[in-house]
Coordinates of C-alpha atoms in Angstrom, one line a residue:
M30 CA -13.4 16.2 -6.7
A31 CA -10.8 16.6 -4.0
D32 CA -13.5 17.7 -1.5
L33 CA -15.6 14.7 -2.4
A34 CA -12.6 12.3 -2.0
E35 CA -11.8 13.9 1.4
E36 CA -15.4 13.5 2.5
E37 CA -15.4 9.9 1.5
M38 CA -12.3 9.2 3.5
D39 CA -13.7 10.9 6.6
N40 CA -16.7 8.6 6.4
P41 CA -15.4 5.3 5.0
T42 CA -17.8 2.6 4.1
F43 CA -16.6 -1.0 4.3
R44 CA -18.3 -3.8 2.4
S45 CA -18.6 -7.3 3.7
D46 CA -15.5 -8.4 1.8
T47 CA -13.4 -5.5 3.0
V48 CA -10.3 -6.4 5.1
L49 CA -8.9 -3.6 7.3
S50 CA -5.4 -3.7 8.9
D51 CA -5.5 -2.0 12.3
V52 CA -1.7 -1.3 12.5
H53 CA -2.2 2.4 11.8
L54 CA -4.9 2.6 14.5
H55 CA -2.4 2.0 17.3
C56 CA -0.6 5.3 16.5
P57 CA -3.4 7.8 16.8
S58 CA -1.2 10.8 16.6
K59 CA 0.4 9.7 13.3
R60 CA -0.8 11.2 10.1
H61 CA -1.3 9.3 6.9
L62 CA -0.9 11.3 3.6
M63 CA -3.1 10.2 0.8
V64 CA -0.7 10.5 -2.2
R65 CA -2.7 8.9 -5.0
L66 CA -5.1 6.3 -6.3
N67 CA -3.7 3.1 -7.5
A68 CA -4.5 1.3 -10.7
V69 CA -7.7 -0.2 -9.3
G70 CA -8.9 3.1 -7.7
Q71 CA -7.8 2.3 -4.1
P72 CA -6.4 5.2 -2.0
V73 CA -2.7 4.9 -1.4
F74 CA -1.3 6.5 1.8
L75 CA 2.3 7.4 2.8
S76 CA 2.9 6.7 6.5
Y77 CA 6.0 7.0 8.7
F78 CA 6.8 4.1 11.0
K79 CA 9.1 5.0 13.9
L80 CA 12.3 3.1 14.2
L81 CA 14.2 2.8 17.5
W82 CA 17.6 2.6 16.0
S83 CA 19.7 4.5 13.5
T84 CA 21.8 3.3 10.6
E85 CA 24.9 4.3 12.7
D86 CA 23.7 1.9 15.4
L87 CA 23.2 -0.8 12.9
T88 CA 26.7 -0.6 11.3
S89 CA 28.7 0.2 14.4
G90 CA 27.0 -2.1 17.0
K91 CA 26.5 0.8 19.3
H92 CA 23.6 1.1 21.8
V93 CA 20.1 0.9 20.4
R94 CA 16.8 2.0 21.9
E95 CA 14.0 -0.4 22.9
I96 CA 10.3 -0.1 23.6
T97 CA 9.1 -1.9 26.7
A98 CA 5.4 -1.7 27.8
G99 CA 4.7 1.1 25.4
K100 CA 7.5 3.4 26.5
E101 CA 11.1 4.0 25.2
Q102 CA 13.8 2.7 27.4
Q103 CA 17.6 2.6 27.0
S104 CA 19.1 -0.8 26.3
R105 CA 22.8 -1.6 26.4
S106 CA 22.8 -3.5 23.2
G107 CA 20.2 -4.8 20.7
D108 CA 22.0 -8.2 20.9
E109 CA 21.0 -8.6 24.5
L110 CA 17.7 -10.0 25.5
C111 CA 17.0 -7.0 27.8
D112 CA 15.7 -9.3 30.6
K113 CA 17.5 -7.1 33.1
D114 CA 15.8 -4.0 31.8
R115 CA 12.4 -5.7 32.1
S116 CA 13.1 -6.9 35.6
N117 CA 14.1 -3.4 36.6
V118 CA 10.8 -2.0 35.4
K119 CA 8.9 -4.6 37.5
E120 CA 11.0 -3.7 40.5
E121 CA 10.2 0.0 40.2
G122 CA 6.4 -0.8 40.0
E123 CA 4.0 -3.1 38.3
L124 CA 2.9 -1.8 34.9
N125 CA -0.4 -2.5 33.2
S126 CA -0.7 -3.2 29.5
E127 CA -0.4 0.5 28.6
G128 CA 2.8 1.0 30.6
V129 CA 1.1 3.0 33.4
E130 CA 2.1 2.2 37.0
A131 CA -0.7 0.6 38.9
L132 CA -2.0 2.6 41.9
L133 CA -2.6 0.5 45.1
D134 CA -4.3 1.6 48.3
D135 CA -3.1 0.7 51.8
D136 CA -4.7 -2.7 51.6
G137 CA -3.1 -3.5 48.3
D138 CA -6.3 -3.2 46.3
L139 CA -6.2 -1.6 42.9
E140 CA -7.3 2.0 42.8
V141 CA -9.2 2.4 39.5
V142 CA -8.8 5.8 37.9
R143 CA -12.0 6.5 36.1
R144 CA -12.6 8.8 33.2
P145 CA -13.9 12.2 34.2
R146 CA -17.5 12.9 33.5
S147 CA -17.7 16.7 33.6
A148 CA -16.3 18.9 30.9
S149 CA -14.3 20.9 33.4
D150 CA -12.4 17.8 34.5
L151 CA -11.2 17.2 31.0
Q152 CA -8.7 20.0 31.5
A153 CA -6.6 17.6 33.4
E154 CA -4.1 16.7 30.6
D155 CA -3.0 13.5 32.2
L156 CA -6.5 12.0 32.0
L157 CA -7.2 12.9 28.4
R158 CA -7.5 10.1 25.9
D159 CA -6.4 10.3 22.3
I160 CA -9.0 9.6 19.6
V161 CA -7.9 6.3 18.1
C162 CA -8.3 7.0 14.4
P163 CA -5.9 7.9 11.6
V164 CA -5.6 11.5 10.4
I165 CA -6.1 11.5 6.7
L166 CA -4.3 14.2 4.7
M167 CA -4.9 14.8 1.0
K168 CA -2.1 15.2 -1.6
G169 CA -0.7 18.7 -1.6
K170 CA -0.6 19.0 2.2
E171 CA 2.9 17.6 2.6
D172 CA 3.8 20.5 4.8
A173 CA 1.6 18.8 7.5
F174 CA 4.5 16.3 7.9
E175 CA 7.0 19.0 8.8
D176 CA 6.5 18.7 12.6
E177 CA 6.8 15.0 12.4
E178 CA 9.9 15.2 10.4
Q179 CA 11.5 17.5 12.9
E180 CA 10.8 15.1 15.7
C181 CA 12.9 12.3 14.1
T182 CA 16.1 12.2 12.1
Y183 CA 16.5 10.9 8.6
S184 CA 17.3 7.4 9.8
D185 CA 14.6 7.2 12.4
V186 CA 11.7 6.3 10.2
V187 CA 10.7 3.9 7.5
K188 CA 8.4 5.4 4.9
I189 CA 5.8 3.1 3.5
E190 CA 3.1 3.6 0.9
H191 CA 0.2 1.3 1.6
T192 CA -3.6 1.0 1.5
M193 CA -5.8 0.8 4.6
A194 CA -8.8 -1.3 3.5
T195 CA -8.9 -3.7 0.6
P196 CA -10.7 -6.9 -0.6
L197 CA -9.1 -10.1 0.7
E198 CA -7.1 -10.6 -2.5
D199 CA -5.3 -7.3 -2.1
V200 CA -4.4 -7.6 1.6
G201 CA -0.7 -7.5 0.6
K202 CA -1.1 -3.8 0.0
Q203 CA -1.7 -3.2 3.7
V204 CA 0.8 -3.3 6.6
W205 CA 0.4 -6.1 9.1
R206 CA 1.8 -6.7 12.6
A207 CA 3.7 -9.9 11.9
A208 CA 5.8 -8.0 9.5
F209 CA 7.0 -5.8 12.3
L210 CA 7.6 -8.8 14.6
L211 CA 9.8 -10.4 12.0
A212 CA 11.6 -7.1 11.5
D213 CA 12.2 -7.0 15.2
H214 CA 13.8 -10.4 15.1
I215 CA 15.9 -9.5 12.2
L216 CA 17.3 -6.5 14.0
F217 CA 17.8 -8.4 17.3
Q218 CA 19.7 -11.2 15.5
R219 CA 21.2 -8.9 12.8
D220 CA 24.7 -10.5 13.0
T221 CA 23.0 -13.8 11.9
F222 CA 21.7 -12.2 8.7
R223 CA 24.7 -10.0 7.9
G224 CA 25.9 -10.6 4.4
C225 CA 23.2 -13.2 3.6
C226 CA 21.2 -13.8 0.4
V227 CA 17.5 -13.7 1.5
L228 CA 14.2 -14.6 -0.2
E229 CA 10.9 -13.1 1.1
L230 CA 7.7 -14.9 0.1
G231 CA 4.6 -12.6 0.0
G232 CA 6.6 -9.4 0.7
G233 CA 3.6 -7.1 0.3
T234 CA 4.5 -3.5 0.9
G235 CA 8.1 -4.6 1.4
I236 CA 8.6 -3.4 5.0
T237 CA 10.3 -6.6 6.2
S238 CA 12.5 -6.8 3.2
I239 CA 13.5 -3.2 3.7
I240 CA 14.6 -3.9 7.3
M241 CA 16.4 -7.1 6.2
G242 CA 18.1 -5.1 3.4
A243 CA 19.7 -2.9 6.1
V244 CA 21.8 -5.9 7.3
A245 CA 21.8 -8.6 4.5
K246 CA 23.8 -8.5 1.3
R247 CA 20.9 -9.1 -1.1
V248 CA 17.1 -9.6 -0.6
Y249 CA 14.7 -10.9 -3.2
C250 CA 11.3 -9.5 -2.2
T251 CA 8.6 -11.4 -4.1
D252 CA 4.8 -11.3 -4.5
V253 CA 2.3 -11.2 -7.3
G254 CA 0.4 -8.4 -9.0
E255 CA 2.0 -5.6 -11.0
D256 CA 0.3 -2.9 -8.9
L257 CA 1.5 -4.4 -5.6
L258 CA 5.0 -5.0 -6.9
A259 CA 5.2 -1.4 -8.1
M260 CA 4.1 -0.2 -4.7
C261 CA 6.8 -2.4 -3.1
E262 CA 9.4 -1.1 -5.5
Q263 CA 8.4 2.5 -4.6
N264 CA 8.8 1.7 -0.9
V265 CA 12.3 0.3 -1.5
A266 CA 13.2 3.5 -3.3
L267 CA 11.8 5.6 -0.4
N268 CA 14.1 3.8 2.1
K269 CA 17.4 3.5 0.2
H270 CA 19.0 5.5 3.0
L271 CA 18.5 2.4 5.3
M272 CA 20.4 0.1 3.0
E273 CA 23.2 2.4 1.8
P274 CA 25.4 2.2 5.0
G275 CA 25.6 -1.6 4.8
G276 CA 25.6 -1.8 1.0
G277 CA 22.5 -4.0 1.0
E278 CA 20.4 -4.5 -2.2
I279 CA 16.7 -5.3 -2.6
K280 CA 15.3 -6.8 -5.8
V281 CA 11.5 -6.8 -6.3
K282 CA 10.4 -9.9 -8.2
E283 CA 7.3 -11.8 -9.2
L284 CA 6.8 -15.2 -7.6
D285 CA 3.5 -16.9 -8.0
W286 CA 2.9 -19.8 -5.6
L287 CA 0.4 -21.3 -7.9
K288 CA 3.0 -21.8 -10.6
D289 CA 5.9 -24.2 -10.6
E290 CA 8.4 -22.0 -12.3
F291 CA 10.0 -18.6 -11.9
C292 CA 8.6 -15.9 -14.2
T293 CA 11.3 -15.4 -16.9
D294 CA 9.3 -13.6 -19.5
P295 CA 11.4 -10.6 -20.5
E296 CA 8.3 -8.7 -21.3
A297 CA 7.0 -9.0 -17.7
P298 CA 8.2 -6.0 -15.6
Y299 CA 9.3 -8.0 -12.5
S300 CA 10.5 -11.2 -14.1
W301 CA 13.7 -13.1 -13.2
S302 CA 16.9 -13.3 -15.3
E303 CA 18.7 -16.5 -15.5
E304 CA 21.6 -14.9 -13.5
E305 CA 19.2 -13.9 -10.7
I306 CA 17.7 -17.4 -10.4
A307 CA 21.2 -18.9 -10.3
D308 CA 22.3 -16.4 -7.6
L309 CA 19.2 -17.3 -5.5
L310 CA 19.7 -21.1 -5.8
D311 CA 23.4 -20.9 -5.2
H312 CA 23.6 -18.4 -2.4
C313 CA 20.2 -18.2 -0.6
S314 CA 20.5 -19.2 3.1
V315 CA 17.4 -17.5 4.5
I316 CA 13.7 -17.5 3.5
M317 CA 11.1 -15.5 5.3
A318 CA 7.4 -14.8 5.2
A319 CA 5.1 -12.7 7.4
D320 CA 1.3 -12.8 7.8
V321 CA 0.7 -14.9 4.7
F322 CA -1.3 -17.7 6.3
Y323 CA -4.9 -16.5 6.1
D324 CA -6.3 -18.8 3.3
D325 CA -6.0 -22.6 3.3
D326 CA -5.4 -22.9 -0.5
L327 CA -2.7 -20.2 -0.4
T328 CA -1.1 -21.8 2.6
D329 CA -0.9 -25.1 0.7
A330 CA 0.5 -23.3 -2.3
L331 CA 3.2 -21.5 -0.2
F332 CA 4.4 -24.8 1.4
R333 CA 4.6 -26.4 -2.1
T334 CA 6.7 -23.4 -3.3
L335 CA 8.8 -23.6 -0.2
Y336 CA 9.5 -27.3 -0.7
R337 CA 10.3 -26.7 -4.4
I338 CA 12.7 -23.9 -3.8
T339 CA 14.5 -25.4 -0.8
N340 CA 14.8 -28.7 -2.7
N341 CA 16.8 -26.8 -5.4
L342 CA 19.1 -24.7 -3.1
R343 CA 22.7 -25.5 -3.1
N344 CA 23.1 -25.0 0.6
S345 CA 21.0 -25.6 3.7
C346 CA 18.5 -22.9 4.5
T347 CA 16.7 -21.4 7.5
V348 CA 13.0 -20.4 7.0
Y349 CA 11.4 -17.8 9.3
L350 CA 7.6 -17.7 9.4
A351 CA 5.8 -15.0 11.4
L352 CA 2.0 -14.7 11.8
E353 CA -0.8 -13.4 13.9
K354 CA -3.4 -15.8 15.1
R355 CA -6.7 -14.3 14.3
L356 CA -9.6 -15.6 16.4
N357 CA -13.1 -15.7 14.9
F358 CA -16.5 -17.0 16.2
T359 CA -17.9 -19.5 13.7
L360 CA -21.4 -20.8 13.5
R361 CA -20.1 -24.2 12.4
H362 CA -18.2 -24.7 15.6
M363 CA -20.3 -22.4 17.8
D364 CA -17.1 -21.3 19.3
I365 CA -14.1 -19.0 18.9
T366 CA -11.6 -20.7 16.5
C367 CA -8.6 -19.9 14.5
E368 CA -9.0 -22.2 11.5
A369 CA -6.3 -20.5 9.3
Y370 CA -3.7 -21.0 12.1
S371 CA -4.8 -24.6 12.7
H372 CA -4.4 -25.4 9.0
F373 CA -1.0 -23.7 9.0
R374 CA 0.1 -25.8 12.0
N375 CA -1.1 -29.0 10.4
T376 CA 0.7 -28.3 7.1
L377 CA 3.8 -27.4 9.0
N378 CA 3.7 -30.7 10.8
D379 CA 3.3 -32.5 7.5
L380 CA 6.4 -30.8 6.2
E381 CA 8.4 -31.7 9.3
N382 CA 7.3 -35.3 9.1
L383 CA 8.0 -35.5 5.4
Q384 CA 10.1 -38.6 4.5
D385 CA 10.9 -38.5 0.8
G386 CA 14.6 -39.2 1.1
K387 CA 15.4 -35.8 -0.3
M388 CA 14.8 -33.1 2.3
K389 CA 14.8 -33.0 6.1
Y390 CA 12.9 -30.2 7.9
T391 CA 13.2 -29.3 11.6
V392 CA 10.7 -26.9 13.2
E393 CA 11.6 -24.7 16.1
H394 CA 9.4 -22.2 17.8
I395 CA 11.0 -18.8 18.6
K396 CA 9.4 -17.0 21.6
P397 CA 8.7 -13.4 20.7
D398 CA 10.4 -12.1 23.9
F399 CA 13.2 -10.3 22.1
C400 CA 13.6 -6.5 22.1
Q401 CA 11.2 -4.3 20.2
F402 CA 12.9 -2.1 17.7
L403 CA 9.8 -0.6 15.9
V404 CA 6.8 1.2 17.3
Y405 CA 3.8 -1.0 17.0
E406 CA 1.5 -3.0 19.3
R407 CA 3.1 -6.4 20.0
I408 CA 0.0 -8.4 21.0
E409 CA 0.0 -11.9 22.5
Q410 CA -1.5 -13.4 19.4
L411 CA 1.8 -12.8 17.4

């Protein structure tokens, strides 16, 4: 059975309704340990995502590391915008999108380094290319992680259990880029969130809540589906070492955008107590959501939930929304469009222009030019 499962993972077959997150494809040397099958038979993987800071940096305010153009560079402080660092890089030589210095001839024309054609030329290590595909390991081969663990300290990684390909209704079980972007912003502005009570809508695997839990006082990480919430709770347990220095707490709860009330059924495993609801409404000052705008009906439901919750909060609240604009060619338009993003923008505009005499919303765009604290590909569509 193990050999059959391994063979199937080496040759995956994706149906027309399969959605694949490509986050793991941008770390080709990383290994992903298949730890189990979930309740619906989907393979669950354990992956390490590199952090460019430590818990000591987070609590002491010391120097943190940054990735610029795909390479690690020293930064004086995570609270600085690092513009000087970026300008220094440009002064030393123009970099392409992969962080490689461009080679120019005497006339200033670009010298293109082509991939070698002969097998003998492949011995040149600086010209080799990594195969961009995840390395799948089966349960029982945990020792394969030993080299990777030796390369980083205990506080250098966030461990996340996740799936790699699911139907659309289960995309919350995967890891998405906008979650990393929001996590970067949290770390960059960590003094803003220190000591806050935070609500995450559509938390998925929990990676953004975990990062927020390292600086905030309490985070309510919410989603729907017992299987997904159990995975999220497991990820919180795997990363307790990130929250312990600051004393942060993460509570995994069910919150269905299609329902008007919190789940308070004591028989439900991730229901809310009356005390927790009161704590949220009395103290919540930050709401966040990442990569949840992919379906028009769900987008409408999220904004209704957002309005309902903010309307009942005791204090004013800041909402952070992160997403990736996904471009698709449609026959209806005979052009490349981003319909999900367009619907999101229209709904956001409706919220900002709402005049009901109860709530006032102001929308501000945050440019994603802040420092990068996690290893992932920050593309222009974020």
